[in-house]
C-alpha cells in the first residue's frame, strides 16, 4: 500500500500537496499559503474532509456525480472488470464486451438517429474529436473549405488546445496561444448580463440570429458546424430565453451546418430528461458526453454521432483515437451507472419530484436583498448577486460578492460555486426533498452572512 494515507495530519498533507501537486485552474502560490481542503470520503450527497467536516456537495463534484457518492455497485463492477480484462484497445479491428454493451445502451438512450459513439477519456478529448470529425466529414463530402466551427463567448468546452479554443473563455485564450484557427465566436444568450433594455425573448432571437449573420459573413461554404451547451454550465448556468434554440435549429437546418450539442453537463438527467437537447427541443447531429455518463466514477467521454455523419466518417479510415477510447473498466462502470439511472427512475425523480421542489425553493431566493434573479432547470441553477435589487446593474468591482458568498457557503458546510457574481448549483440528481431543504437553508445563511459582510466592507455598490 502507498505510504500516504488519510492518517497524516491535515497540515502535513497540505504541505506535500503544495510541494508536488500542480492544481488545475489554481494559483499554486496562493494554494501553498492557504492549504487545500482535503476531501477524504463521500456518501450520497455529502463529502467528509480531513477535519471531519460534513459538507453538502451542491456541485456533484464538478457537475458529474449524478447518482451520488458511495454506490458499491460501481466499485464491484470496476473490480470485476479489472480482474477479467483491465485493458484492451479498440484500434486495429478489435473490440471487447463492455464497450459494445455501452455503445448499444447509449444509442438506445440517445434521441433520433444518434446511434454511434466515438469514445474518449473526457469531455475535452471528445470535443477535440468533434473538431476533427466535422472537418473530416465535410472534406469527405467534397467540401474541404467547410472548416470553421462557430461557438460562443463564455462557452466552456474543455481545456485541451482544441476544446479550449472552442470554448469562449477569454482568461483561457489569454494563455498558451489559443484559439486555434478557424474557430469563430458569437455572443451568448445571457439576457441578465447583456440584454440591456430588450425583452428576454427578443434578445434571445437577436443572439440566435448572430449565428446567421456569422454564417453569411464567413460564407456558407466555409462553416462546418455550430457547437453549444444546451444550457451553459461553467459560464454561470445561463438559461437561454425560450426563443433562442428554435431559431438556432432553424438556422443550422437552413444552411446545412452541423449542430453539436455539448451535453457534458446537461446530459444524463441533469435537466430532467436524458439529454439537455430534449429539454431544449433541439436535434443535434453530434452530442458531446462525459461527466454524468459514469457519474464521475471513471474517466470516460465521447461523441454520439447520427447515422449520416457516422456513415461519411466511416467511409475510409478516420485517423484519430485515444489509448483509452472505450476503456473496458470505464465502460463497464458507465454501463452500471446508466443501469442505476434508469432502473431507479432517477431522471423521473429529477423531472417529477426533486426538480419541481428545488425550483420552488430556489426561485424563492430571489426575495433575498442580495439576489437579482434565480434561474433553474432540473438540477442546474444559478442566482445573480446584485448590489441593488431594483436594477440589473452589476457590482462596481466584479467577483468580490461571489467570492465572499462562496466562502460563506464553505463556512456553512455547503459547496456552491461562484462564476463572477453568479452563484451556481448542480447537485447530485438523487438529492431528496429533505436534503434540498438543508441546501436552501445553508444557502440562505451564506447569503445573509455575505450580505452583512458586503455591507460592512462597503462593497454594496
Ligand atoms: N464540455 C462542457 C460543457 C463542460 O462543462 C467539458 C466539456 C470538458 O470536459 P472534461 O472532462 O475534459 O473536463 C466540460 C467540463 C467548472 C468546470 O469550474 C467545468 C468543467 C470542467 C472543470 C471545471 O465549472 N466542465
Short mmCIF file of C-alpha atoms and ligand atoms in Angstrom, two decimals:
data_model
loop_
_atom_site.label_atom_id
_atom_site.label_comp_id
_atom_site.label_asym_id
_atom_site.label_seq_id
_atom_site.Cartn_x
_atom_site.Cartn_y
_atom_site.Cartn_z
CA UNK A 1 0.00 0.00 0.00
CA UNK A 2 1.06 3.58 -0.59
CA UNK A 3 2.52 5.24 2.48
CA UNK A 4 0.44 8.39 2.04
CA UNK A 5 -2.88 7.79 3.78
CA UNK A 6 -5.69 9.75 5.37
CA UNK A 7 -3.95 9.33 8.71
CA UNK A 8 -1.35 12.05 8.19
CA UNK A 9 -2.24 15.38 9.82
CA UNK A 10 -4.03 17.82 7.53
CA UNK A 11 -1.21 20.37 7.59
CA UNK A 12 1.33 17.76 6.55
CA UNK A 13 -0.83 16.58 3.66
CA UNK A 14 -1.40 20.18 2.60
CA UNK A 15 2.33 20.88 2.59
CA UNK A 16 3.05 17.78 0.49
CA UNK A 17 0.23 18.69 -1.87
CA UNK A 18 1.54 22.22 -2.36
CA UNK A 19 5.09 20.96 -2.81
CA UNK A 20 4.37 18.42 -5.55
CA UNK A 21 0.89 18.74 -6.97
CA UNK A 22 0.05 21.36 -9.60
CA UNK A 23 -3.69 22.01 -9.42
CA UNK A 24 -5.97 22.85 -12.36
CA UNK A 25 -7.31 26.42 -12.56
CA UNK A 26 -5.45 27.36 -9.36
CA UNK A 27 -2.83 29.89 -8.33
CA UNK A 28 -0.47 27.43 -6.73
CA UNK A 29 1.37 30.09 -4.68
CA UNK A 30 -1.92 31.10 -3.09
CA UNK A 31 -2.81 27.47 -2.52
CA UNK A 32 0.53 26.84 -0.80
CA UNK A 33 -0.25 29.67 1.58
CA UNK A 34 -3.84 28.70 2.38
CA UNK A 35 -3.62 24.91 2.08
CA UNK A 36 -6.04 22.84 0.03
CA UNK A 37 -9.22 21.43 1.51
CA UNK A 38 -8.68 17.67 1.68
CA UNK A 39 -11.70 15.53 0.90
CA UNK A 40 -11.32 12.09 2.39
CA UNK A 41 -14.60 10.29 1.66
CA UNK A 42 -18.13 10.82 0.44
CA UNK A 43 -21.52 9.20 0.59
CA UNK A 44 -24.80 10.19 -1.05
CA UNK A 45 -24.59 13.95 -1.43
CA UNK A 46 -22.20 14.51 1.49
CA UNK A 47 -18.43 15.00 1.47
CA UNK A 48 -16.23 14.49 4.51
CA UNK A 49 -12.97 16.43 4.80
CA UNK A 50 -9.80 15.63 6.72
CA UNK A 51 -11.00 17.70 9.67
CA UNK A 52 -14.20 15.70 9.92
CA UNK A 53 -16.49 18.38 8.46
CA UNK A 54 -19.52 17.05 6.62
CA UNK A 55 -20.27 19.16 3.59
CA UNK A 56 -23.33 19.13 1.34
CA UNK A 57 -21.96 18.90 -2.20
CA UNK A 58 -24.33 21.04 -4.24
CA UNK A 59 -21.96 20.81 -7.23
CA UNK A 60 -21.92 16.98 -7.54
CA UNK A 61 -18.12 17.16 -7.67
CA UNK A 62 -17.62 19.05 -10.91
CA UNK A 63 -21.18 18.63 -12.19
CA UNK A 64 -20.68 14.90 -12.56
CA UNK A 65 -21.69 12.69 -9.63
CA UNK A 66 -25.25 12.29 -10.88
CA UNK A 67 -26.11 9.13 -8.92
CA UNK A 68 -24.42 10.38 -5.76
CA UNK A 69 -21.35 9.08 -3.96
CA UNK A 70 -20.69 5.69 -2.45
CA UNK A 71 -22.50 3.31 -4.78
CA UNK A 72 -20.88 -0.08 -4.19
CA UNK A 73 -22.30 -1.50 -7.41
CA UNK A 74 -19.90 0.64 -9.44
CA UNK A 75 -16.94 -0.35 -7.30
CA UNK A 76 -17.87 -4.03 -7.67
CA UNK A 77 -18.24 -3.77 -11.44
CA UNK A 78 -14.88 -1.99 -11.71
CA UNK A 79 -13.12 -4.64 -9.62
CA UNK A 80 -14.71 -7.46 -11.62
CA UNK A 81 -13.77 -5.86 -14.93
CA UNK A 82 -10.19 -5.19 -13.78
CA UNK A 83 -9.79 -8.86 -12.96
CA UNK A 84 -11.35 -10.08 -16.18
CA UNK A 85 -9.90 -7.62 -18.72
CA UNK A 86 -8.33 -4.46 -17.25
CA UNK A 87 -7.34 -3.05 -20.59
CA UNK A 88 -7.54 -3.67 -24.23
CA UNK A 89 -7.69 -1.20 -27.09
CA UNK A 90 -10.37 -0.69 -29.69
CA UNK A 91 -7.98 0.09 -32.56
CA UNK A 92 -6.98 -2.33 -35.34
CA UNK A 93 -10.26 -4.19 -35.80
CA UNK A 94 -10.53 -5.16 -32.11
CA UNK A 95 -13.26 -4.70 -29.55
CA UNK A 96 -14.49 -6.01 -26.18
CA UNK A 97 -17.77 -6.68 -24.45
CA UNK A 98 -18.06 -3.64 -22.11
CA UNK A 99 -17.60 -1.15 -24.95
CA UNK A 100 -20.08 -3.00 -27.18
CA UNK A 101 -22.68 -3.03 -24.43
CA UNK A 102 -22.12 0.61 -23.53
CA UNK A 103 -22.30 1.86 -27.13
CA UNK A 104 -25.53 -0.08 -27.68
CA UNK A 105 -27.04 1.35 -24.47
CA UNK A 106 -26.08 4.93 -25.33
CA UNK A 107 -27.55 4.54 -28.83
CA UNK A 108 -30.76 3.31 -27.23
CA UNK A 109 -30.95 6.28 -24.85
CA UNK A 110 -29.95 9.00 -27.31
CA UNK A 111 -32.77 10.56 -29.33
CA UNK A 112 -33.41 10.16 -33.07
CA UNK A 113 -30.71 8.53 -35.16
CA UNK A 114 -27.85 9.36 -32.81
CA UNK A 115 -26.78 5.73 -32.95
CA UNK A 116 -22.98 5.72 -32.94
CA UNK A 117 -20.41 6.53 -30.28
CA UNK A 118 -16.74 7.51 -30.61
CA UNK A 119 -15.25 7.15 -27.15
CA UNK A 120 -12.74 9.39 -25.40
CA UNK A 121 -11.37 9.76 -21.89
CA UNK A 122 -13.00 13.12 -21.14
CA UNK A 123 -15.20 15.89 -22.46
CA UNK A 124 -12.17 17.83 -23.70
CA UNK A 125 -10.96 14.87 -25.72
CA UNK A 126 -14.44 14.29 -27.10
CA UNK A 127 -14.65 17.88 -28.30
CA UNK A 128 -11.22 17.53 -29.90
CA UNK A 129 -12.66 14.51 -31.69
CA UNK A 130 -15.59 16.66 -32.80
CA UNK A 131 -13.33 19.31 -34.32
CA UNK A 132 -11.53 16.72 -36.41
CA UNK A 133 -14.70 14.79 -37.18
CA UNK A 134 -16.82 17.65 -38.53
CA UNK A 135 -13.96 18.97 -40.66
CA UNK A 136 -13.22 15.50 -41.99
CA UNK A 137 -16.93 14.96 -42.63
CA UNK A 138 -17.13 17.94 -44.95
CA UNK A 139 -13.83 17.02 -46.64
CA UNK A 140 -15.20 13.54 -47.30
CA UNK A 141 -18.29 15.14 -48.81
CA UNK A 142 -16.10 17.11 -51.21
CA UNK A 143 -16.39 20.40 -49.31
CA UNK A 144 -12.99 20.76 -47.62
CA UNK A 145 -13.38 24.53 -47.25
CA UNK A 146 -16.13 24.00 -44.69
CA UNK A 147 -13.80 24.04 -41.70
CA UNK A 148 -14.93 26.89 -39.45
CA UNK A 149 -16.67 25.96 -36.22
CA UNK A 150 -18.83 28.64 -34.67
CA UNK A 151 -19.08 28.73 -30.89
CA UNK A 152 -19.99 31.35 -28.30
CA UNK A 153 -18.25 33.69 -25.93
CA UNK A 154 -18.30 32.41 -22.35
CA UNK A 155 -18.91 28.82 -23.50
CA UNK A 156 -16.95 26.01 -21.85
CA UNK A 157 -16.00 23.02 -23.98
CA UNK A 158 -12.84 21.80 -22.26
CA UNK A 159 -9.25 22.74 -21.62
CA UNK A 160 -7.18 20.99 -24.30
CA UNK A 161 -5.84 23.09 -27.18
CA UNK A 162 -8.78 22.22 -29.40
CA UNK A 163 -11.62 22.22 -26.88
CA UNK A 164 -10.22 25.29 -25.12
CA UNK A 165 -10.33 27.04 -28.48
CA UNK A 166 -13.94 26.01 -28.99
CA UNK A 167 -14.72 27.45 -25.58
CA UNK A 168 -15.16 31.17 -25.28
CA UNK A 169 -13.32 31.83 -22.02
CA UNK A 170 -11.14 34.89 -22.50
CA UNK A 171 -8.95 34.05 -19.49
CA UNK A 172 -8.12 30.71 -21.12
CA UNK A 173 -7.49 32.22 -24.55
CA UNK A 174 -5.07 34.64 -22.92
CA UNK A 175 -2.66 31.80 -22.08
CA UNK A 176 -0.90 29.32 -24.34
CA UNK A 177 -1.76 30.67 -27.74
CA UNK A 178 -5.46 29.83 -28.07
CA UNK A 179 -7.63 29.75 -30.07
CA UNK A 180 -6.52 27.60 -32.99
CA UNK A 181 -7.50 28.87 -36.47
CA UNK A 182 -10.99 28.60 -37.89
CA UNK A 183 -12.92 28.83 -34.64
CA UNK A 184 -15.32 31.78 -34.60
CA UNK A 185 -17.18 33.05 -31.54
CA UNK A 186 -20.52 34.81 -31.43
CA UNK A 187 -22.22 36.40 -28.41
CA UNK A 188 -24.05 34.33 -25.77
CA UNK A 189 -27.80 34.48 -24.95
CA UNK A 190 -27.15 35.91 -21.48
CA UNK A 191 -30.09 38.26 -21.08
CA UNK A 192 -29.46 39.18 -17.45
CA UNK A 193 -25.96 40.49 -18.08
CA UNK A 194 -26.18 41.64 -21.67
CA UNK A 195 -29.85 42.11 -22.56
CA UNK A 196 -29.98 45.84 -21.79
CA UNK A 197 -33.47 47.25 -22.30
CA UNK A 198 -34.64 44.42 -24.54
CA UNK A 199 -37.32 41.91 -23.59
CA UNK A 200 -35.74 38.48 -22.96
CA UNK A 201 -37.45 36.78 -25.91
CA UNK A 202 -36.49 39.49 -28.38
CA UNK A 203 -32.95 39.34 -27.06
CA UNK A 204 -32.85 35.53 -27.41
CA UNK A 205 -33.86 35.87 -31.04
CA UNK A 206 -31.27 38.56 -31.64
CA UNK A 207 -28.47 36.44 -30.17
CA UNK A 208 -29.56 33.38 -32.19
CA UNK A 209 -29.59 35.46 -35.35
CA UNK A 210 -25.94 36.28 -34.72
CA UNK A 211 -25.32 32.75 -35.96
CA UNK A 212 -26.99 33.53 -39.28
CA UNK A 213 -25.07 36.79 -39.54
CA UNK A 214 -21.79 34.99 -38.90
CA UNK A 215 -22.56 32.29 -41.47
CA UNK A 216 -23.36 34.92 -44.10
CA UNK A 217 -20.26 36.94 -43.27
CA UNK A 218 -17.87 33.99 -43.17
CA UNK A 219 -19.52 32.28 -46.13
CA UNK A 220 -21.80 29.26 -46.01
CA UNK A 221 -19.15 27.30 -47.91
CA UNK A 222 -16.69 27.82 -45.06
CA UNK A 223 -18.75 26.92 -41.98
CA UNK A 224 -18.70 23.31 -40.79
CA UNK A 225 -20.59 23.34 -37.51
CA UNK A 226 -22.05 25.23 -34.59
CA UNK A 227 -21.32 23.98 -31.07
CA UNK A 228 -23.13 24.96 -27.87
CA UNK A 229 -24.17 23.71 -24.47
CA UNK A 230 -27.99 23.42 -24.33
CA UNK A 231 -27.66 25.40 -21.08
CA UNK A 232 -24.27 27.00 -20.41
CA UNK A 233 -22.79 25.44 -17.28
CA UNK A 234 -19.36 26.73 -16.31
CA UNK A 235 -20.27 30.11 -17.82
CA UNK A 236 -22.71 30.57 -14.94
CA UNK A 237 -25.75 28.32 -15.58
CA UNK A 238 -27.20 30.60 -18.20
CA UNK A 239 -30.65 29.51 -19.30
CA UNK A 240 -31.34 31.00 -22.73
CA UNK A 241 -34.67 32.69 -23.47
CA UNK A 242 -37.20 30.25 -24.99
CA UNK A 243 -36.85 31.95 -28.38
CA UNK A 244 -33.17 31.09 -28.70
CA UNK A 245 -32.88 27.40 -29.51
CA UNK A 246 -35.69 27.10 -32.09
CA UNK A 247 -34.07 29.90 -34.05
CA UNK A 248 -30.62 28.26 -33.82
CA UNK A 249 -32.11 24.99 -35.06
CA UNK A 250 -33.79 26.79 -37.98
CA UNK A 251 -30.51 28.42 -38.97
CA UNK A 252 -28.48 25.19 -38.77
CA UNK A 253 -31.09 23.44 -40.92
CA UNK A 254 -31.26 26.24 -43.47
CA UNK A 255 -27.52 26.49 -44.05
CA UNK A 256 -26.55 22.81 -43.71
CA UNK A 257 -24.43 23.45 -40.64
CA UNK A 258 -23.81 20.52 -38.32
CA UNK A 259 -25.17 21.13 -34.84
CA UNK A 260 -23.02 19.85 -31.97
CA UNK A 261 -24.77 19.85 -28.59
CA UNK A 262 -22.22 19.75 -25.80
CA UNK A 263 -24.09 17.59 -23.28
CA UNK A 264 -21.15 17.10 -20.92
CA UNK A 265 -23.08 18.81 -18.10
CA UNK A 266 -26.67 18.69 -19.40
CA UNK A 267 -26.59 15.00 -20.33
CA UNK A 268 -27.68 12.00 -18.28
CA UNK A 269 -30.56 13.54 -16.44
CA UNK A 270 -29.41 16.89 -15.17
CA UNK A 271 -32.17 18.86 -16.91
CA UNK A 272 -34.91 16.29 -16.21
CA UNK A 273 -34.50 14.36 -19.46
CA UNK A 274 -31.74 12.04 -20.57
CA UNK A 275 -30.28 14.90 -22.61
CA UNK A 276 -30.47 18.69 -22.45
CA UNK A 277 -31.23 18.70 -26.17
CA UNK A 278 -34.57 17.04 -25.38
CA UNK A 279 -35.34 19.65 -22.74
CA UNK A 280 -34.47 22.48 -25.13
CA UNK A 281 -36.16 20.83 -28.13
CA UNK A 282 -33.18 20.56 -30.48
CA UNK A 283 -31.97 17.89 -32.90
CA UNK A 284 -28.17 17.82 -32.84
CA UNK A 285 -26.08 15.84 -35.33
CA UNK A 286 -23.45 15.17 -32.68
CA UNK A 287 -23.54 15.21 -28.89
CA UNK A 288 -20.51 15.53 -26.62
CA UNK A 289 -20.81 13.43 -23.47
CA UNK A 290 -18.70 12.80 -20.33
CA UNK A 291 -19.22 13.52 -16.60
CA UNK A 292 -22.68 12.02 -15.83
CA UNK A 293 -22.03 9.16 -18.27
CA UNK A 294 -20.12 7.45 -15.45
CA UNK A 295 -21.27 9.79 -12.65
CA UNK A 296 -17.58 10.64 -12.43
CA UNK A 297 -16.68 7.20 -11.02
CA UNK A 298 -14.38 6.58 -14.00
CA UNK A 299 -12.98 8.97 -16.60
CA UNK A 300 -14.89 8.49 -19.84
CA UNK A 301 -16.38 10.71 -22.53
CA UNK A 302 -17.38 10.50 -26.12
CA UNK A 303 -19.21 11.81 -29.14
CA UNK A 304 -22.63 10.44 -30.06
CA UNK A 305 -22.99 10.72 -33.82
CA UNK A 306 -26.00 10.42 -36.11
CA UNK A 307 -26.34 7.83 -38.89
CA UNK A 308 -25.35 10.16 -41.69
CA UNK A 309 -22.22 11.60 -40.09
CA UNK A 310 -21.14 8.13 -38.93
CA UNK A 311 -21.57 6.75 -42.46
CA UNK A 312 -19.50 9.52 -44.01
CA UNK A 313 -16.77 9.28 -41.34
CA UNK A 314 -16.83 5.51 -41.65
CA UNK A 315 -16.21 5.50 -45.39
CA UNK A 316 -12.44 5.17 -45.12
CA UNK A 317 -10.10 5.41 -42.16
CA UNK A 318 -10.61 8.21 -39.64
CA UNK A 319 -7.07 8.75 -38.39
CA UNK A 320 -7.99 9.50 -34.83
CA UNK A 321 -8.29 7.78 -31.45
CA UNK A 322 -7.02 7.62 -27.90
CA UNK A 323 -5.33 4.79 -26.00
CA UNK A 324 -8.27 4.89 -23.61
CA UNK A 325 -11.07 5.19 -26.20
CA UNK A 326 -13.65 2.78 -24.82
CA UNK A 327 -11.53 1.70 -21.84
CA UNK A 328 -13.12 -1.53 -20.57
CA UNK A 329 -13.17 -0.60 -16.87
CA UNK A 330 -14.57 2.87 -17.56
CA UNK A 331 -17.09 1.41 -20.00
CA UNK A 332 -18.26 -1.20 -17.50
CA UNK A 333 -18.61 1.45 -14.79
CA UNK A 334 -20.54 3.76 -17.14
CA UNK A 335 -22.89 0.95 -18.12
CA UNK A 336 -23.63 0.19 -14.48
CA UNK A 337 -24.21 3.89 -13.84
CA UNK A 338 -26.72 4.02 -16.71
CA UNK A 339 -28.46 0.95 -15.31
CA UNK A 340 -28.84 2.67 -11.93
CA UNK A 341 -30.05 5.94 -13.51
CA UNK A 342 -32.65 4.01 -15.49
CA UNK A 343 -33.80 1.29 -13.10
CA UNK A 344 -34.03 3.59 -10.09
CA UNK A 345 -36.00 6.17 -12.04
CA UNK A 346 -33.52 8.90 -11.13
CA UNK A 347 -34.37 11.04 -14.15
CA UNK A 348 -38.08 10.77 -13.31
CA UNK A 349 -37.14 11.84 -9.78
CA UNK A 350 -35.48 14.97 -11.21
CA UNK A 351 -38.38 15.75 -13.52
CA UNK A 352 -41.29 14.97 -11.19
CA UNK A 353 -40.06 15.28 -7.60
CA UNK A 354 -36.73 16.89 -6.80
CA UNK A 355 -36.72 19.27 -9.78
CA UNK A 356 -40.07 20.96 -9.11
CA UNK A 357 -39.37 21.08 -5.37
CA UNK A 358 -35.93 22.63 -5.83
CA UNK A 359 -37.29 25.06 -8.43
CA UNK A 360 -39.82 26.47 -6.00
CA UNK A 361 -37.28 26.90 -3.20
CA UNK A 362 -34.53 28.16 -5.49
CA UNK A 363 -36.69 30.76 -7.21
CA UNK A 364 -37.82 31.99 -3.79
CA UNK A 365 -34.20 33.02 -3.11
CA UNK A 366 -34.93 35.95 -5.41
CA UNK A 367 -36.62 37.61 -2.42
CA UNK A 368 -33.21 37.94 -0.71
CA UNK A 369 -31.82 41.50 -0.79
CA UNK A 370 -28.60 40.27 -2.45
CA UNK A 371 -30.28 38.24 -5.21
CA UNK A 372 -31.36 39.75 -8.52
CA UNK A 373 -32.60 36.72 -10.41
CA UNK A 374 -32.78 32.99 -9.74
CA UNK A 375 -32.81 30.56 -12.69
CA UNK A 376 -33.06 26.80 -12.64
CA UNK A 377 -33.73 23.89 -14.97
CA UNK A 378 -33.84 20.45 -13.40
CA UNK A 379 -30.75 20.15 -11.23
CA UNK A 380 -28.77 23.10 -12.53
CA UNK A 381 -29.43 26.52 -11.10
CA UNK A 382 -27.93 29.96 -10.68
CA UNK A 383 -28.57 33.20 -8.83
CA UNK A 384 -27.26 36.61 -9.77
CA UNK A 385 -25.89 38.61 -6.84
CA UNK A 386 -26.57 42.31 -7.19
CA UNK A 387 -25.76 45.45 -5.20
CA UNK A 388 -29.23 46.87 -5.82
CA UNK A 389 -32.28 44.71 -6.41
CA UNK A 390 -34.10 47.34 -8.39
CA UNK A 391 -31.75 47.28 -11.34
CA UNK A 392 -29.70 44.67 -13.18
CA UNK A 393 -26.57 46.79 -12.74
CA UNK A 394 -23.55 44.70 -11.70
CA UNK A 395 -21.23 45.35 -8.75
CA UNK A 396 -18.67 48.10 -9.31
CA UNK A 397 -15.94 45.56 -8.72
CA UNK A 398 -16.94 42.22 -10.23
CA UNK A 399 -16.36 38.93 -8.43
CA UNK A 400 -15.99 40.11 -4.81
CA UNK A 401 -19.55 39.32 -3.86
CA UNK A 402 -19.42 35.88 -5.49
CA UNK A 403 -16.15 35.07 -3.78
CA UNK A 404 -17.37 36.21 -0.37
CA UNK A 405 -20.61 34.28 -0.80
CA UNK A 406 -18.71 31.13 -1.77
CA UNK A 407 -16.54 31.46 1.35
CA UNK A 408 -19.68 31.82 3.48
CA UNK A 409 -21.09 28.70 1.79
CA UNK A 410 -17.98 26.74 2.79
CA UNK A 411 -18.32 28.06 6.34
CA UNK A 412 -21.89 26.71 6.32
CA UNK A 413 -20.77 23.30 5.04
CA UNK A 414 -22.17 23.84 1.58
CA UNK A 415 -20.30 23.56 -1.71
CA UNK A 416 -21.81 26.11 -4.06
CA UNK A 417 -19.59 27.67 -6.74
CA UNK A 418 -19.37 31.21 -7.99
CA UNK A 419 -18.79 32.41 -11.52
CA UNK A 420 -18.06 36.08 -11.06
CA UNK A 421 -21.04 37.29 -9.07
CA UNK A 422 -23.30 34.39 -10.05
CA UNK A 423 -23.70 31.52 -7.61
CA UNK A 424 -24.34 28.14 -9.19
CA UNK A 425 -25.52 24.70 -8.10
CA UNK A 426 -25.61 21.33 -9.78
CA UNK A 427 -26.33 18.80 -7.01
CA UNK A 428 -26.39 15.01 -7.36
CA UNK A 429 -29.66 14.00 -9.05
CA UNK A 430 -30.55 11.71 -6.16
CA UNK A 431 -30.95 14.61 -3.73
CA UNK A 432 -34.11 14.23 -1.63
CA UNK A 433 -36.59 16.95 -0.73
CA UNK A 434 -35.30 16.93 2.88
CA UNK A 435 -31.77 17.41 1.61
CA UNK A 436 -32.98 20.24 -0.64
CA UNK A 437 -34.33 21.94 2.50
CA UNK A 438 -30.86 21.71 4.06
CA UNK A 439 -29.24 23.03 0.89
CA UNK A 440 -31.58 26.02 0.75
CA UNK A 441 -31.27 26.79 4.43
CA UNK A 442 -27.46 26.79 4.24
CA UNK A 443 -27.59 28.88 1.06
CA UNK A 444 -29.80 31.42 2.85
CA UNK A 445 -27.41 31.60 5.81
CA UNK A 446 -24.50 32.10 3.42
CA UNK A 447 -26.38 34.85 1.57
CA UNK A 448 -27.25 36.61 4.84
CA UNK A 449 -23.65 36.46 6.00
CA UNK A 450 -22.31 37.58 2.63
CA UNK A 451 -24.77 40.48 2.60
CA UNK A 452 -23.65 41.56 6.07
CA UNK A 453 -20.01 41.33 5.09
CA UNK A 454 -20.54 43.31 1.88
CA UNK A 455 -22.34 45.98 3.90
CA UNK A 456 -19.56 46.07 6.46
CA UNK A 457 -16.87 46.41 3.79
CA UNK A 458 -18.92 49.00 1.88
CA UNK A 459 -18.97 46.83 -1.22
CA UNK A 460 -22.71 47.00 -1.92
CA UNK A 461 -22.33 49.27 -4.90
N1 LIG B 1 -17.92 20.50 -22.15
C1 LIG B 1 -18.59 21.03 -21.12
C2 LIG B 1 -19.95 21.62 -21.35
C3 LIG B 1 -18.03 21.01 -19.84
O1 LIG B 1 -18.70 21.57 -18.81
C4 LIG B 1 -16.10 19.89 -20.77
C5 LIG B 1 -16.72 19.93 -21.99
C6 LIG B 1 -14.75 19.27 -20.66
O2 LIG B 1 -14.82 18.07 -20.01
P1 LIG B 1 -13.52 17.47 -19.27
O3 LIG B 1 -13.98 16.11 -18.88
O4 LIG B 1 -12.42 17.44 -20.23
O5 LIG B 1 -13.22 18.39 -18.12
C7 LIG B 1 -16.77 20.43 -19.65
C8 LIG B 1 -16.10 20.38 -18.32
C9 LIG B 1 -16.18 24.42 -13.72
C10 LIG B 1 -15.64 23.30 -14.52
O6 LIG B 1 -15.38 25.02 -12.99
C11 LIG B 1 -16.39 22.77 -15.55
C12 LIG B 1 -15.87 21.73 -16.31
C13 LIG B 1 -14.62 21.22 -16.02
C14 LIG B 1 -13.88 21.76 -14.98
C15 LIG B 1 -14.37 22.81 -14.23
O7 LIG B 1 -17.35 24.72 -13.80
N2 LIG B 1 -16.61 21.28 -17.37
#
